[in-house]
Amino acid sequence: MLGLMQDWPLRCHRIIDHAAMFHGRREIVSRSVEGPIHRTNYAAVRANALKVAQGLEAAGIHVGDRVATLGWNTWRHLEVWYGILGCGGVYHTVNPRLFPDQIAYIINHAEDRVLFTDLTFVPLLEKIADRLPTIERYIVLSDAAHMPDTSLKGALAYEDWIAGLDGDYAWKEVDERAAAGMCYTSGTTGNPKGVVYSHRSNVLHSMAALQADMLGLSSNDVVLPVVPMFHANGWSLAFGAPMIGAKCVMPGARMDGASIHELLESEGVTCTAAVPTVWLMLLQHLEETGGSLSTLKKVVIGGSACPRAMTQTFQDKYGVEVIHAWGMTEMSPLGTMCSLKPAYAGLAGEARLDIQEKQGHPPFTVEMKITDDDGNELPWDDKTFGRLKVRGPAIAASYFKGEGGEILDEDGYFDTNDVATIDAEGYMRITDRSKDVIKSGGEWISSIDLENLAVGHPDVAEAAVIGIAHPKWDERPLLVVVRKPGREVEGQAILDFMRGKVANWWMPDAVAFVDEIPHTATGKIQKTTLREQFSDYKFPGQ
Ligand code: AMP
């Protein structure tokens, strides 16, 4: 017997319909790429998204065709995002921080047909355009007054293009399992692989992400997604904010501490989200200027491990709650968030920070387990490390065009390539990427734990730990440090600071100072490059 409920396919464009109908005047405030602050609202974004859909269909975009964007977080990117999926197309957010060769690779691999670009990326595209045979037309996200003289094929100014359309269009009624969006993994090894989100997976994922123990947003919130829409499906905020009618503040191209602080204060932001490197810049700015955070209640930090010292500073000095989050492009991307369940809610001080250092527990829609290399499940005892595997309706079943082959185990779980522990309350803690874990004397050392500890030293700006070949122990940890500007701290002082806070045999064998630690296009420490940089390194006395 079937249930007797209506069939209401979970299509993403229903989200912007809902926002326009019930929260139509709620604002979207952007720092435009041209400079000035721009204000619009959900009703106007929907109206323009309809024009985008109409224009794309007139340009021959059919259901399932990929349309690329190279754009910062702005209202125009949001209009284009809904316009593409609204005509049955697939938004493909390209990360402009990738190397030009990788950008060309993924645009060709996705076979994108139209490309929307911000002004910032026109010179970059001009250099690779002759290697992008599938792109039929470029649309520059600006107006006629700012249009550059460009060699890009058929280049049009976005505002002129939509001004010629009336928006008399009905969203394409695609199957809820149809592709809606696409994002390539940042891939530190090999070519990036395409993750393809469906309308259904995006809707379910956004609802899960909004749960009170996850992002916990409401129509009274003002959200500033610093995390770019091109990073891991924009952490789903382009769906989540309109779904509940939160005011949305978009930072455009400027993500430095001063620019973000200005928006946080001037727009009354209550919740913001980004990777730790962004927050490092903001905290540094606040330290230099003596600024405060007068409206911010919650900062979501993920993409890399959030250092304990960062959580402590936000909470104790600025009165902002930190929510540590973990996820990945393949998971739409949310996997876990570290809100405090009853078992931990009463904790304070160091004990509370111990829990907040963990990546947290999953929402309904994410199942997880840890296993050994042979696939045997490991205990949730907060100590045993294992390969972290996940299953759910918004988690990739395979990559675009079957790259990488079969990616699920026999029970349908995806191996995240992260190594983690889980405690009795179901809180997961990432100890490493499987390829970054340091293997010493047959045991594993967590590089993330050591990095977190080192950045707690007041003179350390950033730290990375890598394994260096060792004749007796196989590998031993080397701590690589960037000092805070103007500080002269020596290696021994950092090691003394760390001693006693981790097992003795985990302690780094040496400290090396560098001016800069290399990062990937999504702000993670690039351990492969760092390992190459230190490939000839020998510990003192070796
Ligand atoms: P991406 O697909 O670019 O978002 O990268 C996903 C990977 O980033 C994960 O598999 C983790 O290795 C890492 N990651 C994301 N969030 C965290 C976190 N809170 N702590 C540690 N690693 C993280």
Coordinates of C-alpha atoms and ligand atoms in Angstrom, one line a residue:
M1 CA 0.0 0.0 0.0
L2 CA 1.4 3.4 -0.9
G3 CA 1.0 6.6 1.1
L4 CA -1.7 9.0 -0.1
M5 CA 0.5 12.1 -0.1
Q6 CA 1.0 14.6 -3.0
D7 CA 3.9 14.1 -5.3
W8 CA 6.0 17.3 -5.0
P9 CA 9.4 16.8 -6.6
L10 CA 12.2 18.3 -4.6
R11 CA 13.4 20.8 -7.2
C12 CA 15.9 23.5 -6.3
H13 CA 14.0 26.3 -8.0
R14 CA 11.1 25.8 -5.5
I15 CA 13.5 27.3 -2.9
I16 CA 13.8 30.7 -4.7
D17 CA 10.0 30.6 -5.3
H18 CA 9.4 30.1 -1.6
A19 CA 11.9 32.9 -0.7
A20 CA 10.3 35.3 -3.2
M21 CA 6.8 34.5 -2.0
F22 CA 7.3 34.5 1.7
H23 CA 10.5 36.6 2.3
G24 CA 10.4 38.6 -0.9
R25 CA 11.6 41.9 0.6
R26 CA 14.4 40.2 2.6
E27 CA 17.7 41.7 1.4
I28 CA 20.7 40.4 -0.4
V29 CA 23.5 42.9 0.1
S30 CA 26.7 42.5 -1.9
R31 CA 30.1 44.2 -2.2
S32 CA 30.0 44.4 -6.0
V33 CA 33.1 43.5 -8.0
E34 CA 33.0 47.1 -9.4
G35 CA 33.3 48.4 -5.8
P36 CA 30.0 49.9 -4.4
I37 CA 27.6 48.1 -2.0
H38 CA 24.6 46.7 -3.9
R39 CA 21.2 45.9 -2.5
T40 CA 18.5 43.7 -3.9
N41 CA 16.0 41.2 -2.4
Y42 CA 14.7 37.6 -3.0
A43 CA 11.8 38.7 -5.2
A44 CA 14.1 40.6 -7.5
V45 CA 16.7 37.8 -7.6
R46 CA 14.0 35.4 -8.6
A47 CA 12.8 37.8 -11.3
N48 CA 16.3 38.1 -12.8
A49 CA 16.9 34.3 -12.4
L50 CA 13.8 33.7 -14.6
K51 CA 15.4 36.0 -17.2
V52 CA 18.6 34.1 -17.1
A53 CA 16.7 30.8 -17.6
Q54 CA 14.8 32.3 -20.5
G55 CA 18.0 33.7 -22.1
L56 CA 19.9 30.4 -21.7
E57 CA 17.0 28.4 -23.2
A58 CA 16.9 30.9 -26.1
A59 CA 20.6 30.3 -26.5
G60 CA 20.0 26.6 -26.9
I61 CA 20.8 25.3 -23.4
H62 CA 18.9 22.1 -22.9
V63 CA 18.2 20.0 -19.9
G64 CA 21.4 18.5 -18.6
D65 CA 23.7 21.0 -20.3
R66 CA 26.5 22.4 -18.2
V67 CA 26.9 26.1 -17.7
A68 CA 30.1 27.4 -16.0
T69 CA 30.5 30.3 -13.6
L70 CA 33.8 31.9 -12.5
G71 CA 32.4 34.3 -9.9
W72 CA 32.7 35.7 -6.5
N73 CA 29.8 35.6 -4.0
T74 CA 27.4 38.4 -5.3
W75 CA 23.7 38.8 -6.1
R76 CA 24.5 38.3 -9.8
H77 CA 26.1 34.9 -9.1
L78 CA 23.0 33.9 -7.1
E79 CA 20.7 35.0 -10.0
V80 CA 22.8 33.0 -12.5
W81 CA 22.9 29.9 -10.1
Y82 CA 19.1 29.7 -10.0
G83 CA 18.7 30.7 -13.6
I84 CA 20.9 27.9 -14.8
L85 CA 19.2 25.1 -12.7
G86 CA 15.8 26.7 -13.5
C87 CA 16.1 26.0 -17.2
G88 CA 17.2 22.4 -16.5
G89 CA 20.9 23.2 -16.9
V90 CA 23.6 22.3 -14.5
Y91 CA 25.5 25.1 -12.7
H92 CA 29.2 24.3 -12.8
T93 CA 31.0 26.6 -10.3
V94 CA 34.7 26.8 -11.4
N95 CA 37.3 27.6 -8.7
P96 CA 39.3 30.5 -10.2
R97 CA 42.1 29.9 -7.7
L98 CA 43.0 26.7 -9.5
F99 CA 46.0 26.8 -12.0
P100 CA 44.9 27.9 -15.5
D101 CA 45.7 24.4 -16.8
Q102 CA 43.3 22.8 -14.2
I103 CA 40.6 25.4 -15.1
A104 CA 40.9 24.5 -18.7
Y105 CA 40.8 20.8 -17.9
I106 CA 37.6 20.9 -15.8
I107 CA 35.8 23.2 -18.2
N108 CA 36.6 20.8 -21.1
H109 CA 35.9 17.7 -18.9
A110 CA 32.4 19.2 -18.0
E111 CA 31.9 20.3 -21.6
D112 CA 30.5 23.6 -20.4
R113 CA 28.6 25.5 -23.2
V114 CA 28.2 29.0 -21.7
L115 CA 30.5 30.7 -19.2
F116 CA 29.5 33.5 -16.8
T117 CA 32.5 35.4 -15.5
D118 CA 33.2 38.2 -13.1
L119 CA 35.4 41.1 -14.5
T120 CA 38.3 39.8 -12.3
F121 CA 38.7 36.7 -14.4
V122 CA 38.4 38.1 -17.9
P123 CA 42.2 38.3 -18.4
L124 CA 42.7 34.8 -17.1
L125 CA 40.0 33.5 -19.5
E126 CA 41.5 35.4 -22.5
K127 CA 44.7 33.4 -21.9
I128 CA 43.1 30.0 -22.1
A129 CA 40.0 30.7 -24.3
D130 CA 41.6 29.1 -27.4
R131 CA 41.8 25.8 -25.3
L132 CA 38.0 25.9 -24.4
P133 CA 36.3 24.6 -27.6
T134 CA 33.0 23.8 -25.9
I135 CA 32.3 27.3 -24.7
E136 CA 30.0 29.0 -27.2
R137 CA 29.6 32.3 -25.4
Y138 CA 30.9 34.4 -22.5
I139 CA 28.7 36.6 -20.4
V140 CA 30.5 39.1 -18.2
L141 CA 28.8 39.7 -14.8
S142 CA 28.8 43.5 -15.1
D143 CA 27.1 46.3 -17.0
A144 CA 28.0 48.1 -20.3
A145 CA 29.8 50.9 -18.5
H146 CA 32.3 48.5 -17.0
M147 CA 32.6 46.1 -19.9
P148 CA 36.3 45.6 -20.9
D149 CA 37.5 45.5 -24.4
T150 CA 37.8 41.7 -24.7
S151 CA 38.7 39.0 -27.2
L152 CA 36.3 36.5 -25.5
K153 CA 33.9 35.0 -28.0
G154 CA 30.5 36.8 -28.2
A155 CA 31.2 38.5 -24.9
L156 CA 28.1 40.3 -23.5
A157 CA 27.5 42.4 -20.4
Y158 CA 25.2 40.5 -18.1
E159 CA 23.0 43.5 -17.3
D160 CA 22.5 44.3 -21.0
W161 CA 21.7 40.7 -21.7
I162 CA 19.0 40.4 -19.1
A163 CA 17.6 43.8 -19.9
G164 CA 16.6 42.4 -23.3
L165 CA 14.5 39.6 -21.7
D166 CA 11.0 39.9 -20.1
G167 CA 11.3 36.9 -17.7
D168 CA 8.1 35.4 -19.0
Y169 CA 9.3 31.9 -18.3
A170 CA 8.2 28.8 -16.4
W171 CA 10.9 26.8 -14.6
K172 CA 11.7 23.5 -16.3
E173 CA 9.9 20.7 -14.5
V174 CA 12.8 18.2 -14.4
D175 CA 12.9 14.9 -12.5
E176 CA 14.0 15.6 -8.9
R177 CA 16.9 13.2 -9.5
A178 CA 18.2 15.3 -12.5
A179 CA 21.5 17.0 -12.2
A180 CA 21.3 20.6 -10.9
G181 CA 24.9 21.5 -10.1
M182 CA 28.5 20.4 -10.4
C183 CA 31.7 21.1 -8.5
Y184 CA 35.2 19.5 -9.0
T185 CA 37.2 18.3 -6.1
S186 CA 40.3 20.3 -5.4
G187 CA 42.4 17.2 -6.0
T188 CA 45.8 17.6 -4.5
T189 CA 46.9 14.5 -6.5
G190 CA 45.7 13.7 -10.1
N191 CA 43.1 15.5 -12.0
P192 CA 40.1 17.1 -10.2
K193 CA 37.0 14.9 -10.4
G194 CA 33.5 16.1 -11.0
V195 CA 30.8 15.8 -8.3
V196 CA 27.3 16.1 -9.6
Y197 CA 24.5 17.3 -7.3
S198 CA 20.9 16.5 -8.1
H199 CA 17.9 18.8 -7.3
R200 CA 16.8 16.3 -4.7
S201 CA 20.2 16.0 -3.0
N202 CA 20.5 19.8 -2.8
V203 CA 17.1 20.2 -1.3
L204 CA 17.5 17.4 1.3
H205 CA 21.0 18.6 2.1
S206 CA 20.0 22.2 2.7
M207 CA 17.1 21.1 5.0
A208 CA 19.5 18.9 7.0
A209 CA 22.1 21.7 7.2
L210 CA 19.5 24.1 8.6
Q211 CA 18.6 21.9 11.6
A212 CA 19.0 23.6 14.9
D213 CA 22.0 21.4 15.9
M214 CA 23.6 22.2 12.6
L215 CA 23.6 25.7 11.1
G216 CA 20.5 26.5 13.1
L217 CA 19.4 29.5 11.0
S218 CA 16.1 31.3 10.9
S219 CA 14.5 34.2 9.1
N220 CA 15.8 36.5 11.8
D221 CA 19.4 35.7 10.9
V222 CA 21.8 37.8 8.8
V223 CA 24.2 35.4 7.0
L224 CA 27.5 36.3 5.5
P225 CA 28.8 33.3 3.5
V226 CA 32.5 34.2 3.1
V227 CA 33.0 30.6 1.8
P228 CA 32.8 31.1 -2.0
M229 CA 30.0 29.6 -4.0
F230 CA 32.7 27.8 -6.0
H231 CA 34.0 25.9 -2.9
A232 CA 32.2 22.7 -2.2
N233 CA 28.7 23.7 -3.4
G234 CA 29.1 27.0 -1.4
W235 CA 28.5 25.0 1.8
S236 CA 24.8 25.0 0.6
L237 CA 24.2 28.5 1.8
A238 CA 22.9 29.7 -1.6
F239 CA 20.0 27.3 -0.9
G240 CA 19.9 27.5 2.9
A241 CA 19.6 31.3 3.3
P242 CA 16.6 31.7 0.8
M243 CA 15.0 28.5 2.2
I244 CA 14.4 30.2 5.5
G245 CA 14.5 33.8 4.3
A246 CA 17.6 34.9 6.1
K247 CA 19.2 38.2 5.0
C248 CA 22.2 37.4 2.9
V249 CA 25.4 39.5 2.8
M250 CA 27.8 38.7 0.0
P251 CA 31.5 39.7 0.2
G252 CA 32.3 39.9 -3.5
A253 CA 36.0 39.8 -4.3
R254 CA 37.3 41.2 -0.9
M255 CA 37.8 38.7 1.8
D256 CA 40.6 40.5 3.8
G257 CA 40.1 41.1 7.5
A258 CA 39.1 44.8 7.2
S259 CA 36.6 44.2 4.4
I260 CA 34.9 41.3 6.2
H261 CA 34.8 43.2 9.5
E262 CA 33.2 46.2 7.8
L263 CA 30.4 44.1 6.4
L264 CA 29.9 42.1 9.6
E265 CA 29.4 45.4 11.5
S266 CA 27.5 47.5 8.9
E267 CA 25.0 44.8 8.0
G268 CA 24.4 43.4 11.5
V269 CA 25.6 39.9 10.5
T270 CA 24.6 37.2 13.0
C271 CA 26.2 34.1 11.4
T272 CA 29.1 33.7 9.1
A273 CA 31.1 30.8 7.6
A274 CA 34.5 30.2 6.1
V275 CA 37.8 28.3 6.3
P276 CA 40.3 29.0 9.1
T277 CA 42.7 31.1 7.0
V278 CA 39.9 33.7 6.5
W279 CA 39.4 33.9 10.3
L280 CA 43.1 34.2 10.9
M281 CA 43.0 37.4 8.8
L282 CA 39.9 38.7 10.6
L283 CA 41.3 38.1 14.0
Q284 CA 44.6 39.7 13.1
H285 CA 42.8 42.7 11.9
L286 CA 40.8 42.9 15.1
E287 CA 44.0 42.6 17.1
E288 CA 45.6 45.4 15.2
T289 CA 42.7 47.8 15.3
G290 CA 41.1 46.9 18.6
G291 CA 37.8 46.3 16.8
S292 CA 34.8 44.3 18.1
L293 CA 32.1 42.0 16.8
S294 CA 28.9 43.6 18.1
T295 CA 26.2 41.6 16.3
L296 CA 27.9 38.3 15.3
K297 CA 26.6 35.3 17.3
K298 CA 28.0 32.3 15.5
V299 CA 31.0 31.6 13.2
V300 CA 31.1 28.3 11.3
I301 CA 34.6 27.1 10.7
G302 CA 35.5 24.2 8.5
G303 CA 37.4 23.1 5.4
S304 CA 40.5 22.5 7.6
A305 CA 40.7 21.8 11.3
C306 CA 39.8 24.8 13.4
P307 CA 42.7 25.4 15.8
R308 CA 41.7 25.4 19.5
A309 CA 43.3 28.8 20.0
M310 CA 41.0 30.3 17.3
T311 CA 37.9 28.9 19.0
Q312 CA 39.1 30.3 22.3
T313 CA 39.7 33.8 20.9
F314 CA 36.4 34.0 19.2
Q315 CA 34.5 32.8 22.2
D316 CA 36.4 34.4 25.1
K317 CA 37.6 37.7 23.6
Y318 CA 34.7 38.5 21.2
G319 CA 31.8 36.5 22.6
V320 CA 31.1 34.6 19.3
E321 CA 30.2 30.9 19.4
V322 CA 32.4 28.7 17.2
I323 CA 30.8 25.9 15.3
H324 CA 33.4 23.5 14.0
A325 CA 32.2 21.8 10.8
W326 CA 33.6 19.1 8.6
G327 CA 32.5 18.1 5.1
M328 CA 33.7 17.6 1.6
T329 CA 32.7 18.4 -2.0
E330 CA 31.5 14.8 -2.3
M331 CA 29.0 15.3 0.6
S332 CA 27.3 18.5 -0.7
P333 CA 29.3 19.3 1.5
L334 CA 28.2 19.1 5.2
G335 CA 29.2 16.0 7.1
T336 CA 29.3 16.9 10.8
M337 CA 29.0 20.0 13.0
C338 CA 30.1 20.4 16.6
S339 CA 27.1 21.7 18.4
L340 CA 26.9 20.6 22.0
K341 CA 24.5 17.8 22.8
P342 CA 23.1 17.4 26.4
A343 CA 26.1 15.2 27.4
Y344 CA 28.5 18.1 26.7
A345 CA 26.3 21.2 27.0
G346 CA 27.2 21.8 30.6
L347 CA 31.0 21.8 30.0
A348 CA 33.0 25.0 30.4
G349 CA 36.6 26.2 29.9
E350 CA 39.2 23.7 28.7
A351 CA 36.8 20.7 28.8
R352 CA 34.4 22.5 26.5
L353 CA 37.3 23.4 24.1
D354 CA 38.3 19.7 24.1
I355 CA 34.9 18.8 22.6
Q356 CA 34.9 21.8 20.2
E357 CA 38.2 20.7 18.8
K358 CA 36.3 17.7 17.4
Q359 CA 34.5 18.0 14.0
G360 CA 31.2 17.0 15.6
H361 CA 28.2 14.8 14.9
P362 CA 26.2 14.4 11.7
P363 CA 22.7 15.6 10.9
F364 CA 20.0 13.1 9.9
T365 CA 20.9 12.2 6.3
V366 CA 24.5 11.3 7.1
E367 CA 25.6 7.9 8.3
M368 CA 29.2 7.2 9.3
K369 CA 31.6 4.5 10.4
I370 CA 35.3 4.0 10.9
T371 CA 37.1 0.9 9.6
D372 CA 40.6 -0.6 9.4
D373 CA 42.2 -1.1 6.0
D374 CA 40.4 -4.4 5.5
G375 CA 37.0 -2.8 6.0
N376 CA 36.4 -4.1 9.6
E377 CA 34.4 -1.7 11.7
L378 CA 36.3 -0.1 14.6
P379 CA 35.0 0.9 18.1
W380 CA 33.7 4.4 19.0
D381 CA 36.0 4.8 21.9
D382 CA 37.5 8.2 21.1
K383 CA 40.9 6.6 20.7
T384 CA 41.0 4.1 17.8
F385 CA 41.8 5.8 14.5
G386 CA 40.2 4.5 11.3
R387 CA 39.2 5.3 7.8
L388 CA 36.1 7.4 7.9
K389 CA 33.3 6.2 5.6
V390 CA 29.9 7.9 5.0
R391 CA 26.5 7.1 3.4
G392 CA 23.5 9.3 2.6
P393 CA 21.2 10.9 0.0
A394 CA 23.5 13.9 -0.6
I395 CA 26.7 12.0 -0.9
A396 CA 28.4 11.1 -4.2
A397 CA 27.7 7.6 -5.6
S398 CA 30.2 8.1 -8.4
Y399 CA 32.2 10.9 -10.2
F400 CA 31.3 12.5 -13.5
K401 CA 32.0 10.3 -16.5
G402 CA 32.9 7.4 -14.1
E403 CA 36.3 8.9 -13.2
G404 CA 38.0 7.0 -10.4
G405 CA 35.7 3.9 -11.0
E406 CA 33.6 2.4 -8.2
I407 CA 33.8 4.6 -5.2
L408 CA 31.4 2.9 -2.7
D409 CA 32.1 -0.2 -0.6
E410 CA 29.8 -3.2 -0.7
D411 CA 27.4 -1.5 1.9
G412 CA 27.2 1.7 -0.1
Y413 CA 29.7 3.7 2.0
F414 CA 32.0 6.3 0.5
D415 CA 35.6 6.4 1.8
T416 CA 36.4 10.0 2.7
N417 CA 40.1 9.4 2.8
D418 CA 40.1 11.0 6.2
V419 CA 41.3 9.3 9.3
A420 CA 39.1 9.8 12.4
T421 CA 38.1 8.7 15.8
I422 CA 34.5 8.6 17.1
D423 CA 33.5 8.9 20.7
A424 CA 30.6 7.2 22.6
E425 CA 28.4 10.2 21.9
G426 CA 29.0 10.0 18.1
Y427 CA 31.4 13.0 17.9
M428 CA 33.9 12.5 15.2
R429 CA 37.4 13.9 15.3
I430 CA 39.6 14.0 12.2
T431 CA 43.1 13.1 12.9
D432 CA 44.5 13.4 9.4
R433 CA 44.0 12.8 5.7
S434 CA 45.0 9.2 5.1
K435 CA 48.0 10.3 3.1
D436 CA 49.2 12.8 5.7
V437 CA 49.1 10.7 8.8
I438 CA 52.6 10.2 10.2
K439 CA 53.6 6.5 10.6
S440 CA 56.2 6.2 13.4
G441 CA 57.3 2.8 14.7
G442 CA 54.1 1.2 13.3
E443 CA 51.9 3.6 15.2
W444 CA 50.0 6.7 13.8
I445 CA 50.7 10.3 14.8
S446 CA 48.1 12.9 14.0
S447 CA 49.6 15.9 12.2
I448 CA 46.4 17.9 12.8
D449 CA 46.7 17.5 16.6
L450 CA 50.3 18.8 16.6
E451 CA 49.4 21.7 14.3
N452 CA 46.5 22.8 16.6
L453 CA 48.8 22.7 19.5
A454 CA 51.6 24.7 17.9
V455 CA 49.3 27.5 16.7
G456 CA 48.3 27.9 20.3
H457 CA 51.8 29.5 21.0
P458 CA 51.3 33.2 21.0
D459 CA 54.2 33.9 18.5
V460 CA 53.0 31.3 15.9
A461 CA 50.9 32.4 12.9
E462 CA 50.6 29.1 11.1
A463 CA 52.0 25.6 11.5
A464 CA 52.1 22.4 9.5
V465 CA 53.5 19.0 10.4
I466 CA 54.8 16.5 7.9
G467 CA 56.5 13.1 8.2
I468 CA 60.2 13.0 7.4
A469 CA 61.8 9.6 6.6
H470 CA 63.7 8.3 9.5
P471 CA 66.1 5.3 9.5
K472 CA 64.8 3.8 12.8
W473 CA 61.1 4.9 13.1
D474 CA 60.1 5.0 9.4
E475 CA 58.8 8.5 9.8
R476 CA 59.1 11.3 12.4
P477 CA 57.2 14.6 12.6
L478 CA 58.8 17.9 11.5
L479 CA 57.0 21.0 12.6
V480 CA 57.0 23.8 10.0
V481 CA 56.2 27.2 11.4
V482 CA 55.4 30.7 10.1
R483 CA 56.1 33.2 12.9
K484 CA 53.7 36.1 13.6
P485 CA 55.1 39.4 12.1
G486 CA 57.9 40.8 14.2
R487 CA 58.3 37.8 16.5
E488 CA 61.6 36.0 17.0
V489 CA 60.5 32.8 18.8
E490 CA 62.9 29.9 18.6
G491 CA 62.0 26.2 17.9
Q492 CA 62.9 25.0 21.4
A493 CA 60.4 27.5 23.0
I494 CA 57.6 26.2 20.8
L495 CA 58.5 22.6 21.6
D496 CA 58.6 23.4 25.3
F497 CA 55.1 25.0 25.0
M498 CA 53.8 21.7 23.4
R499 CA 55.5 19.3 25.8
G500 CA 53.2 17.5 28.2
K501 CA 50.1 18.3 26.1
V502 CA 50.6 15.2 23.8
A503 CA 52.3 11.8 24.2
N504 CA 56.1 12.2 24.3
W505 CA 56.6 10.1 21.2
W506 CA 54.3 12.3 19.2
M507 CA 56.5 15.4 19.8
P508 CA 58.1 16.8 16.6
D509 CA 61.8 15.9 16.3
A510 CA 62.6 19.5 15.0
V511 CA 61.1 22.8 14.0
A512 CA 61.8 24.5 10.7
F513 CA 60.8 28.2 10.1
V514 CA 59.4 29.4 6.7
D515 CA 58.0 32.7 5.5
E516 CA 54.9 31.1 4.0
I517 CA 53.2 27.7 4.1
P518 CA 51.7 26.7 0.7
H519 CA 47.9 26.5 0.4
T520 CA 45.6 24.8 -2.1
A521 CA 42.9 26.6 -4.1
T522 CA 40.5 26.0 -1.2
G523 CA 42.7 27.3 1.5
K524 CA 44.0 24.0 2.9
I525 CA 47.7 23.4 3.7
Q526 CA 49.3 21.8 0.6
K527 CA 51.2 19.0 2.3
T528 CA 52.4 17.5 -1.0
T529 CA 54.2 20.7 -1.9
L530 CA 55.6 21.1 1.6
R531 CA 56.8 17.5 1.5
E532 CA 58.6 18.2 -1.8
Q533 CA 60.1 21.4 -0.3
F534 CA 61.5 19.3 2.6
S535 CA 62.3 16.2 0.6
D536 CA 66.1 16.5 1.3
Y537 CA 65.6 17.5 4.9
K538 CA 67.6 15.6 7.5
F539 CA 66.9 15.9 11.3
P540 CA 69.8 17.4 13.3
G541 CA 72.4 14.7 14.0
Q542 CA 71.3 12.4 11.2
Ligands
AMP1 P1 36.8 19.9 0.1 O1 36.1 18.9 -0.7 O2 37.7 20.8 -0.7 O3 35.9 20.7 1.0 O4 37.8 19.1 1.0 C1 37.3 18.1 1.9 C2 38.4 17.7 2.9 O5 38.8 18.8 3.7 C3 37.9 16.7 3.9 O6 38.0 15.4 3.4 C4 38.9 16.9 5.0 O7 40.2 16.3 4.8 C5 39.2 18.4 5.0 N1 38.3 19.0 6.0 C6 37.2 19.7 5.9 N2 36.7 20.2 7.0 C7 37.7 19.8 8.0 C8 37.8 20.0 9.4 N3 36.9 20.7 10.1 N4 38.9 19.5 10.0 C9 39.8 18.8 9.3 N5 39.7 18.6 8.0 C10 38.7 19.1 7.3

